[in-house]
Coordinates of C-alpha atoms in Angstrom, one line a residue:
M3 CA 118.4 90.5 71.8
A4 CA 121.8 88.4 71.9
A5 CA 121.9 89.3 75.4
D6 CA 118.3 88.4 76.8
A7 CA 118.8 85.4 74.5
H8 CA 122.4 85.0 76.4
S9 CA 120.4 85.4 79.9
M10 CA 117.7 82.8 79.0
K11 CA 120.2 80.3 78.1
A12 CA 121.9 80.9 81.2
I13 CA 118.9 80.1 82.9
D14 CA 118.4 76.8 81.2
Q15 CA 121.6 76.3 82.6
K16 CA 120.9 76.7 85.9
L17 CA 117.7 74.9 86.3
T18 CA 119.8 71.8 86.0
E19 CA 120.5 72.6 90.0
S20 CA 117.0 72.2 90.7
K21 CA 115.9 69.2 92.1
A22 CA 112.2 68.2 91.7
S23 CA 111.1 65.5 94.4
V24 CA 107.3 63.6 93.0
S25 CA 105.1 61.7 94.7
G26 CA 102.7 60.2 93.3
D27 CA 100.5 63.3 91.7
V28 CA 102.4 65.9 93.7
V29 CA 105.0 67.9 92.8
H30 CA 107.1 70.3 94.7
I31 CA 110.3 72.1 93.2
E32 CA 113.0 73.0 95.7
T33 CA 115.7 75.1 94.1
T34 CA 119.3 76.1 94.7
Y35 CA 119.2 78.6 92.0
H36 CA 121.5 81.6 92.7
S37 CA 123.4 83.9 90.8
G38 CA 125.1 87.6 92.1
D39 CA 123.5 89.0 88.7
E40 CA 120.3 88.0 88.2
S41 CA 119.9 90.1 91.8
D42 CA 116.8 92.2 92.4
S43 CA 118.2 95.2 92.9
I44 CA 115.8 97.0 91.0
E45 CA 113.0 97.0 93.5
Q46 CA 115.5 99.8 95.3
T47 CA 114.4 101.8 92.2
D48 CA 111.9 104.8 92.5
T49 CA 108.5 103.6 91.1
G50 CA 107.1 105.0 87.7
K51 CA 104.0 107.5 88.2
V52 CA 102.8 105.2 85.3
T53 CA 102.5 102.3 87.5
W54 CA 100.1 104.2 90.1
L55 CA 97.9 105.4 87.4
I56 CA 97.4 101.7 86.2
S57 CA 96.2 100.7 89.8
A58 CA 94.3 103.0 90.0
T59 CA 92.6 102.6 87.2
V60 CA 92.2 99.3 87.0
S61 CA 90.6 100.2 90.8
L62 CA 88.0 101.0 89.1
G63 CA 86.8 97.6 89.1
G64 CA 86.8 97.5 93.1
F65 CA 84.2 100.4 93.0
L66 CA 81.6 98.7 91.0
F67 CA 81.8 96.0 93.8
G68 CA 81.9 98.7 96.5
Y69 CA 78.9 100.8 94.7
D70 CA 77.1 97.4 94.5
T71 CA 77.3 96.1 98.0
G72 CA 76.3 99.3 99.6
V73 CA 73.5 100.9 97.1
I74 CA 71.4 97.4 98.2
S75 CA 71.5 98.9 101.9
A76 CA 69.1 102.1 100.3
V77 CA 67.3 99.5 97.7
L78 CA 65.7 97.4 100.5
I79 CA 64.5 100.5 102.1
S80 CA 63.3 102.4 99.1
L81 CA 61.9 99.4 96.8
K82 CA 58.2 99.6 99.2
S83 CA 55.3 97.5 97.0
D84 CA 57.6 98.7 93.8
L85 CA 57.7 95.2 92.7
G86 CA 54.3 94.0 93.6
H87 CA 53.8 93.7 97.0
V88 CA 56.2 94.7 99.7
L89 CA 59.1 91.9 100.4
S90 CA 59.1 89.9 103.4
S91 CA 62.4 89.1 104.8
S92 CA 63.3 85.9 103.0
E93 CA 62.5 87.4 99.7
Q94 CA 65.0 90.8 100.8
E95 CA 67.5 88.3 101.8
L96 CA 67.1 86.2 98.4
I97 CA 67.8 90.0 96.4
T98 CA 70.7 90.6 98.5
S99 CA 72.2 87.0 98.6
I100 CA 71.6 86.4 94.7
T101 CA 74.4 88.8 93.9
S102 CA 77.0 87.4 95.9
G103 CA 76.5 83.9 94.4
G104 CA 76.8 85.3 90.7
A105 CA 79.6 86.6 92.4
L106 CA 80.8 82.9 93.0
I107 CA 80.3 81.7 89.9
G108 CA 81.8 84.9 88.1
A109 CA 85.1 84.4 90.0
V110 CA 85.2 81.0 89.1
I111 CA 85.0 81.6 85.4
A112 CA 87.7 84.2 85.3
G113 CA 90.0 82.1 87.4
L114 CA 89.5 79.5 84.7
F115 CA 91.0 81.5 82.0
A116 CA 92.6 84.2 83.6
D117 CA 96.3 82.1 82.9
R118 CA 95.3 81.8 79.4
F119 CA 93.8 84.6 77.9
G120 CA 95.3 86.9 80.8
R121 CA 94.2 89.3 82.9
K122 CA 92.4 92.5 81.1
L123 CA 89.9 90.4 79.6
P124 CA 87.9 89.1 82.7
L125 CA 87.7 92.7 83.1
Y126 CA 86.2 93.5 79.5
L127 CA 83.7 90.4 80.5
G128 CA 82.8 91.7 83.7
C129 CA 81.9 95.6 82.5
L130 CA 79.7 94.1 80.1
V131 CA 77.9 91.9 82.4
F132 CA 78.0 94.4 85.3
S133 CA 76.8 97.1 82.6
V134 CA 73.6 94.4 81.4
G135 CA 72.6 93.5 84.5
A136 CA 72.2 97.0 86.2
V137 CA 69.9 97.8 83.6
I138 CA 67.6 95.3 83.6
Q139 CA 67.7 96.0 87.5
A140 CA 66.5 99.1 86.7
A141 CA 63.5 98.4 84.6
A142 CA 62.6 95.7 87.2
Y143 CA 58.5 95.4 87.9
S144 CA 58.9 92.3 89.5
V145 CA 61.3 89.7 92.5
I146 CA 62.1 87.6 89.0
Q147 CA 63.0 90.5 86.9
M148 CA 65.3 92.1 89.9
T149 CA 67.1 88.4 90.8
I150 CA 68.0 87.7 87.3
G151 CA 69.1 91.5 87.2
R152 CA 71.4 90.9 90.9
F153 CA 72.3 87.7 90.0
I154 CA 74.2 88.9 86.5
V155 CA 75.6 92.0 87.8
G156 CA 77.2 89.4 90.4
L157 CA 78.6 87.7 87.5
G158 CA 80.7 91.1 86.4
V159 CA 81.3 92.2 90.0
G160 CA 83.2 88.5 90.6
S161 CA 84.8 88.5 87.9
A162 CA 86.7 92.3 88.5
A163 CA 87.0 91.3 91.7
M164 CA 89.1 87.8 91.4
V165 CA 91.0 89.5 88.5
I166 CA 92.0 93.0 89.9
P167 CA 94.7 92.0 93.0
L168 CA 95.9 89.3 90.9
Y169 CA 96.8 91.9 88.1
I170 CA 98.2 94.8 90.8
G171 CA 100.2 92.0 92.7
E172 CA 102.0 90.8 89.8
L173 CA 102.5 94.8 88.1
A174 CA 103.3 96.2 91.6
P175 CA 106.8 96.7 93.1
A176 CA 107.3 94.4 96.8
K177 CA 107.7 97.4 98.3
Y178 CA 104.5 99.3 97.2
R179 CA 102.6 96.0 96.3
G180 CA 99.9 96.6 100.0
R181 CA 99.4 100.5 99.1
M182 CA 98.3 99.6 95.2
I183 CA 96.3 96.7 95.9
A184 CA 94.5 99.4 98.6
F185 CA 93.7 101.4 96.1
D186 CA 91.3 98.6 95.1
N187 CA 89.6 98.5 98.3
M188 CA 90.2 102.1 98.3
S189 CA 87.8 102.2 95.7
V190 CA 85.1 99.7 96.6
T191 CA 84.8 101.8 99.7
L192 CA 84.4 104.5 97.6
G193 CA 81.5 102.8 96.5
Q194 CA 79.9 102.1 99.0
L195 CA 79.9 106.0 100.5
I196 CA 78.9 107.2 96.9
S197 CA 76.3 104.5 96.9
Y198 CA 74.9 105.7 100.4
A199 CA 74.6 109.0 99.1
L200 CA 72.6 108.3 96.6
G201 CA 70.6 106.6 98.3
A202 CA 70.1 109.6 101.1
A203 CA 69.8 111.5 97.9
F204 CA 66.7 109.3 96.3
A205 CA 65.3 108.4 99.7
E206 CA 61.9 110.8 99.3
V207 CA 62.0 110.4 95.3
S208 CA 59.6 108.0 94.0
Q209 CA 61.0 105.3 92.0
G210 CA 64.2 106.9 93.5
W211 CA 66.0 102.9 93.7
R212 CA 66.1 102.5 90.0
Y213 CA 68.3 105.6 89.4
M214 CA 70.6 103.9 92.1
V215 CA 71.2 100.8 90.5
G216 CA 71.2 102.4 86.8
L217 CA 73.5 104.9 87.3
G218 CA 75.8 102.0 88.3
V219 CA 76.6 101.4 84.5
A220 CA 78.7 104.7 84.1
P221 CA 81.8 103.2 86.4
A222 CA 81.6 100.2 83.9
L223 CA 81.8 102.4 81.2
I224 CA 84.4 104.2 82.0
L225 CA 86.6 101.3 82.9
A226 CA 86.0 99.4 79.6
A227 CA 87.2 102.5 78.2
L228 CA 90.8 102.9 80.2
L229 CA 91.6 99.3 79.6
P230 CA 93.3 99.5 76.4
M231 CA 96.2 102.0 78.0
C232 CA 96.9 99.1 80.8
P233 CA 99.3 96.5 79.5
E234 CA 99.4 92.9 80.7
S235 CA 101.3 92.2 83.8
P236 CA 105.4 91.5 82.9
R237 CA 104.9 87.8 84.5
Q238 CA 101.5 87.2 82.1
L239 CA 104.0 88.2 79.0
L240 CA 106.3 86.2 80.0
L241 CA 104.8 83.2 80.4
H242 CA 103.1 83.9 76.8
G243 CA 106.8 84.4 75.4
K244 CA 106.6 88.3 75.3
F245 CA 109.9 88.7 76.2
D246 CA 109.9 92.2 74.2
Q247 CA 106.6 93.7 75.7
A248 CA 106.8 92.3 79.0
R249 CA 110.5 94.1 79.1
V250 CA 108.8 97.5 78.1
V251 CA 106.3 96.8 81.0
L252 CA 108.9 97.1 83.2
R253 CA 111.2 99.6 82.0
R254 CA 107.6 101.6 82.4
T255 CA 107.5 100.2 86.1
Y256 CA 110.7 101.0 86.8
P257 CA 111.4 104.2 85.0
N258 CA 115.0 104.8 86.7
S259 CA 116.7 101.2 86.6
T260 CA 119.7 99.8 84.3
E261 CA 119.6 97.8 81.7
L262 CA 121.2 95.0 83.9
Q263 CA 118.7 95.4 86.0
V264 CA 115.3 95.5 83.8
T265 CA 117.2 92.1 82.1
S266 CA 118.2 90.6 86.0
K267 CA 114.6 91.1 87.3
L268 CA 113.4 89.3 83.1
N269 CA 115.1 86.7 84.6
L270 CA 113.8 86.2 87.8
I271 CA 110.4 86.1 86.3
N272 CA 110.8 83.6 83.7
H273 CA 113.2 81.6 86.2
S274 CA 110.2 81.0 88.1
I275 CA 108.0 80.6 85.3
T276 CA 110.0 77.5 83.7
E277 CA 109.9 75.9 87.3
M278 CA 106.1 76.4 87.1
K279 CA 106.4 74.3 83.7
I280 CA 108.5 71.8 85.2
A281 CA 106.3 71.5 88.2
T282 CA 103.2 71.2 85.7
G283 CA 104.6 69.8 82.1
E284 CA 101.2 68.6 80.4
K285 CA 99.3 68.9 82.8
N286 CA 96.4 69.4 82.7
M287 CA 94.2 72.8 84.8
W288 CA 92.4 70.1 86.8
W289 CA 95.9 68.5 88.3
T290 CA 97.2 72.0 89.1
F291 CA 94.2 72.8 90.6
T292 CA 94.6 69.8 93.5
Q293 CA 98.0 70.7 93.7
L294 CA 96.9 74.2 95.9
F295 CA 95.2 70.9 98.6
T296 CA 98.0 68.0 97.6
D297 CA 101.1 70.6 97.9
A298 CA 102.0 71.4 101.9
P299 CA 103.8 74.8 101.1
S300 CA 100.3 75.6 98.1
R301 CA 98.2 74.2 100.5
R302 CA 99.7 76.5 103.5
A303 CA 99.7 79.5 101.6
L304 CA 96.0 79.0 100.2
I305 CA 94.4 78.1 104.1
C306 CA 96.5 81.8 105.3
A307 CA 94.9 83.5 102.5
C308 CA 91.4 82.2 102.8
T309 CA 91.1 82.5 106.7
V310 CA 91.8 86.3 106.3
M311 CA 89.4 86.2 103.4
A312 CA 86.6 84.6 105.6
I313 CA 87.0 86.6 108.8
S314 CA 86.6 89.9 106.5
Q315 CA 82.9 88.4 105.3
L316 CA 81.9 86.2 108.5
G317 CA 83.3 88.9 110.7
G318 CA 80.1 91.0 110.3
F319 CA 80.7 93.8 108.1
N320 CA 78.7 92.7 105.2
T321 CA 75.5 93.1 107.6
L322 CA 76.0 96.8 107.6
M323 CA 76.9 97.1 103.6
Y324 CA 73.6 95.2 103.1
Y325 CA 71.7 95.9 106.0
S326 CA 72.6 99.0 107.5
G327 CA 69.4 101.3 106.7
T328 CA 67.5 98.1 108.1
L329 CA 69.6 98.1 110.9
F330 CA 69.6 101.9 112.2
S331 CA 66.0 102.0 111.4
L332 CA 65.6 98.8 113.8
V333 CA 67.5 100.4 116.6
G334 CA 65.4 104.3 115.8
F335 CA 66.9 106.4 114.0
N336 CA 64.6 108.7 111.5
K337 CA 66.8 108.8 108.5
P338 CA 68.8 105.3 108.4
A339 CA 69.5 105.9 105.3
A340 CA 71.7 109.2 106.1
V341 CA 72.8 107.6 109.3
S342 CA 74.6 104.9 106.7
I343 CA 76.5 107.4 105.4
V344 CA 78.4 107.7 108.7
V345 CA 79.8 103.6 108.3
G346 CA 80.7 104.8 104.3
G347 CA 82.7 107.5 105.3
T348 CA 84.7 105.8 107.9
N349 CA 85.0 102.8 105.7
F350 CA 86.7 105.5 103.0
I351 CA 88.8 107.2 105.9
F352 CA 90.6 103.9 107.4
T353 CA 91.3 102.4 104.0
F354 CA 92.9 105.4 103.7
V355 CA 94.5 104.9 106.8
N356 CA 95.6 101.4 105.7
M357 CA 97.0 102.2 102.4
F358 CA 99.6 104.6 104.1
I359 CA 100.7 102.0 106.5
I360 CA 99.9 97.9 105.3
D361 CA 103.8 98.6 103.8
R362 CA 105.8 99.9 106.5
V363 CA 104.2 98.2 109.8
G364 CA 103.4 95.2 107.9
R365 CA 100.3 93.0 107.3
R366 CA 100.3 90.5 110.6
R367 CA 100.5 93.2 112.9
I368 CA 97.9 94.8 111.5
L369 CA 95.7 92.0 111.6
L370 CA 96.2 91.2 115.4
C371 CA 95.3 94.9 116.6
T372 CA 92.5 95.2 113.6
V373 CA 90.9 92.0 114.7
S374 CA 91.1 92.3 117.8
G375 CA 89.6 95.8 118.0
M376 CA 86.7 94.6 115.9
A377 CA 85.7 92.1 118.2
I378 CA 85.9 94.3 121.1
S379 CA 83.6 96.7 119.2
L380 CA 80.9 93.6 118.4
V381 CA 80.9 92.6 122.0
V382 CA 80.1 96.5 123.2
A383 CA 77.2 96.0 120.3
A384 CA 76.0 92.5 121.3
V385 CA 75.7 94.2 125.3
A386 CA 74.2 97.5 123.7
F387 CA 71.1 95.7 122.2
H388 CA 70.2 93.9 125.0
F389 CA 69.2 97.0 126.4
I390 CA 66.9 98.0 123.0
P391 CA 63.4 97.4 123.3
I392 CA 63.0 95.1 120.0
N393 CA 60.7 92.3 119.4
K394 CA 61.1 88.7 117.9
D395 CA 58.9 90.4 114.6
L396 CA 62.3 92.7 115.3
I397 CA 60.3 95.5 116.0
L398 CA 61.3 98.6 117.7
E399 CA 59.0 98.9 120.4
A400 CA 60.0 102.5 121.3
S401 CA 59.8 105.8 119.9
G402 CA 63.3 107.0 118.8
V403 CA 66.8 106.6 119.9
N404 CA 67.9 105.7 123.4
W405 CA 71.4 105.4 124.7
A406 CA 72.1 101.9 123.5
G407 CA 70.9 103.0 120.3
I408 CA 73.8 106.1 120.2
L409 CA 75.8 103.2 121.6
V410 CA 75.6 101.1 118.6
L411 CA 75.9 103.6 116.3
V412 CA 79.4 104.6 118.3
T413 CA 80.5 100.9 118.1
I414 CA 79.7 100.5 114.7
V415 CA 81.6 103.3 113.7
F416 CA 85.0 101.4 115.3
Y417 CA 84.2 98.3 114.3
V418 CA 84.2 100.1 110.7
A419 CA 87.5 101.7 111.4
F420 CA 89.3 98.4 112.7
F421 CA 87.9 96.5 109.4
A422 CA 88.7 99.1 107.0
S423 CA 92.4 99.5 108.4
G424 CA 93.0 95.8 108.3
V425 CA 91.5 92.7 107.2
A426 CA 89.0 94.5 104.8
T427 CA 92.5 95.2 102.3
I428 CA 95.0 92.6 103.9
G429 CA 92.1 89.8 102.5
W430 CA 92.6 90.7 99.0
V431 CA 96.4 91.0 99.1
G432 CA 96.7 87.8 100.3
T433 CA 97.3 86.6 96.7
E434 CA 100.5 87.7 97.2
L435 CA 101.1 84.7 99.3
L436 CA 100.3 81.8 96.7
P437 CA 103.1 80.4 94.4
L438 CA 102.9 81.4 90.6
P439 CA 101.4 77.6 89.4
V440 CA 98.1 77.9 91.2
R441 CA 98.3 82.0 91.9
A442 CA 95.6 82.5 89.1
L443 CA 92.9 79.2 90.2
G444 CA 94.3 80.2 94.4
T445 CA 93.1 84.1 93.6
M446 CA 90.1 82.4 92.2
V447 CA 89.6 80.0 95.5
N448 CA 90.2 82.8 97.5
T449 CA 87.6 85.0 95.7
V450 CA 84.9 82.1 95.8
T451 CA 85.7 82.0 99.6
C452 CA 84.7 85.6 99.9
W453 CA 81.6 85.7 98.1
G454 CA 80.8 81.9 99.9
C455 CA 80.9 83.5 103.3
N456 CA 79.2 86.8 102.1
I457 CA 76.0 84.0 100.9
I458 CA 76.1 82.8 104.1
I459 CA 75.6 86.9 105.7
A460 CA 73.6 88.2 103.0
S461 CA 71.2 85.2 103.3
T462 CA 70.7 84.4 107.1
F463 CA 71.5 88.3 109.0
L464 CA 67.5 88.7 108.9
S465 CA 67.1 85.3 110.0
M466 CA 69.8 84.9 112.2
M467 CA 68.6 88.2 114.3
K468 CA 65.3 87.0 114.7
S469 CA 66.1 83.8 116.1
M470 CA 69.1 84.6 118.2
T471 CA 68.0 88.2 119.1
P472 CA 70.7 91.2 117.4
S473 CA 72.2 90.4 120.7
G474 CA 73.3 87.0 120.0
A475 CA 73.4 88.0 116.1
F476 CA 76.6 90.0 117.0
G477 CA 77.8 88.3 120.0
F478 CA 78.6 85.1 117.5
Y479 CA 80.1 87.6 115.0
S480 CA 82.4 88.3 117.7
G481 CA 83.3 85.1 118.5
I482 CA 84.5 84.1 114.2
C483 CA 86.8 87.6 114.9
G484 CA 88.5 86.1 117.9
F485 CA 88.8 82.9 116.3
G486 CA 90.2 84.5 113.9
W487 CA 92.6 86.4 115.4
L488 CA 93.8 83.5 117.6
F489 CA 94.5 81.7 113.7
I490 CA 96.6 84.9 112.9
L491 CA 98.5 84.7 116.0
L492 CA 99.8 81.4 115.2
A493 CA 100.0 80.9 111.5
Y494 CA 100.1 83.7 109.5
P495 CA 103.8 85.3 108.5
E496 CA 104.6 88.3 107.5
V497 CA 105.8 88.9 104.3
K498 CA 105.8 93.0 103.3
N499 CA 108.9 94.1 101.4
M500 CA 108.9 90.6 99.4
P501 CA 109.2 89.8 95.8
L502 CA 106.6 87.0 94.8
E503 CA 108.9 85.0 93.7
S504 CA 110.6 84.9 97.5
V505 CA 107.4 84.2 99.2
Q506 CA 106.7 80.9 98.2
E507 CA 109.9 80.1 99.9
V508 CA 108.5 81.0 103.3
F509 CA 105.8 78.0 103.6
A510 CA 108.2 75.3 102.2
N511 CA 108.1 74.0 106.2
G512 CA 105.0 75.3 107.7
F513 CA 103.6 78.1 107.7
G514 CA 106.4 80.3 108.3
V515 CA 105.4 82.7 111.2
K516 CA 109.3 82.8 112.8
H517 CA 110.9 81.7 109.1
A518 CA 109.7 84.8 107.7
A519 CA 110.5 87.2 110.4
K520 CA 113.8 86.0 109.8
L521 CA 114.1 87.3 106.5
Q522 CA 112.6 90.2 107.3
K523 CA 115.4 91.1 109.4
E524 CA 117.8 90.0 106.9
A525 CA 116.3 91.7 104.4
K526 CA 116.0 95.5 106.3
A527 CA 119.8 94.4 107.3
Q528 CA 120.4 93.8 103.2
R529 CA 119.0 97.7 102.4
K530 CA 120.7 99.5 105.1
A531 CA 123.5 98.3 103.3
M532 CA 122.6 98.5 100.2
A533 CA 121.9 102.3 101.4
S534 CA 125.2 102.7 102.8
V535 CA 127.4 102.0 100.0
A536 CA 125.1 104.1 97.9

C-alpha cells in the first residue's frame, strides 16, 4: 500500500507537466506525461480465462437484443387477427418500431447513470424491464397492449445495448478488445437465429407467437442471476476511489503479470482519470455532454463511431431482421419463417469470422472490404426485384418462386455475410474511439444513433417498398452503403491493439488516418523488439 501511495503521488507530480488549453467552455488536455516505470507492458502478458467468461456472461444482454429483433419477424406472420383484427402495414410498422423508440430512451437513461452508479446497475434494470415487457406482450389481446409491451422491452434492450460494449471495452486487454466485444454481437446473432428457429417451430401452433415472445424472459433472468459474479471495470473502480478492488480485477485479467506491471497499469488508468477530473472540474453532466461536440478530438471520435453505427442500421440489414418473413413471402416462398433461418444462420456464422479476424486484420480494412460488398449485394438484389411481379400493394402476382426470387435470396445471404463479418460488430467496437471523460455519454449517443436509425428503418420499410418499389428501396440502401464506404476510406482510423488511454491521441489533429497508421507501425516494431529480448 505504501508503494501504491508513492505511485499515486508520483502521478500527481508528473501532472504538473500537463497543459490545459481553455477556450470559452471548451477544455482540451495536452499531456506530456511519460515514464519508463509506468509502461504498459502488462498488455503483452497472457489474458486470464475469467475475462473471457465475464465477457461471454454479460453478452447475454446481446442475446436479448438479438432475440427481440428477430422474433418480431415471425410474430408479424403469426399474429393474424389475434389482436382483434388483421394488422395494417402502418400497425405492423408501429409494433416493430416502438421497441426501437423504447431502446433509444433506455440507452439515454443508462448513459446518464453509467458513470455515477457503475456499468452493472443499468444491466440489472434492463433485465427487469425486459422481463416485464415480455410478459405484457405474451398476454396482449389488443394493438395497444402489444405496443406497450414492445416499448417496455425496448427500454431493457436499449439499456443493455448501451452498457455492454462499454463495460467489455473497459475490462478487456487491448489485444483482445475487438474479439471480446464481438462476443456481444455474436450473442445478438445467436438470439436472432434462435428466434427464427422458434418462429418456424411455432408457425403452425395456434397463438404460437405468445410462446415466442414469452420465452424472452428466460435469458433475462439468467443474466440477472450471473451478474453478481462479474466485477466492475478497473476504470470505474478507480473513478470511485476503489484502488484495491481495481487491483484485484487487473490481477484476474492479467494473471501472469508482475506486481510492478499491475501497479503501472493502475497508474496509467488513474492518470487518465486525473486528466479527466482536471478537464471537467466541478462541471455538471450537461457541460461534459457538450464536450462531445465542442472539443474537436472528442467530436471527431464521436463522428467516426456514430457514422459506422448509422451505416450498420441504415444500410438495410434491419429490414431483414424485422421483415424477413414478410419479404420472403413477398418473393414467393411458401414457408418464409423457415427460409429466414438461412439468414439468421449466415449472420451467426459470419459473426464468428469477424471475431477471429478483427484484432488481426484490423477494423479499417475489414470495413472497407465488407461495406463495399454490402453495397454490391444490394444493387444485385434491386435489379432482381425488377423481374419479380409485385404490385403496388406489395402482393405477388405469380405463384411460386422464379429465378429472380432465388437470386434475391442468394444476394441477401451474401449481403448478410458481409454485414455480419464487418460493420455489425465494429459499429459497437467504435466505443473504443471515445476518450474517457466522455466515454459513457459518447457511448450513449452512439447507442441513440443505433436506435434512432433503427426507428427510421422499422417505421418506413413497408411504406418505401410501396412508394419506391422494392427495387428503389434496396437501391436506396445500397447508396447509403456507398456513402459509408467513402467515409471509412477518408476518415476512419485503425486503432487495433492500442490501449484505450492512447486512442484519443489519434484524433488530436484531424481524423488521424495517417497518424494512426504510423502509431500502428511503431507499436508493431516495439512488440517485435520486446519479443526478441524475451
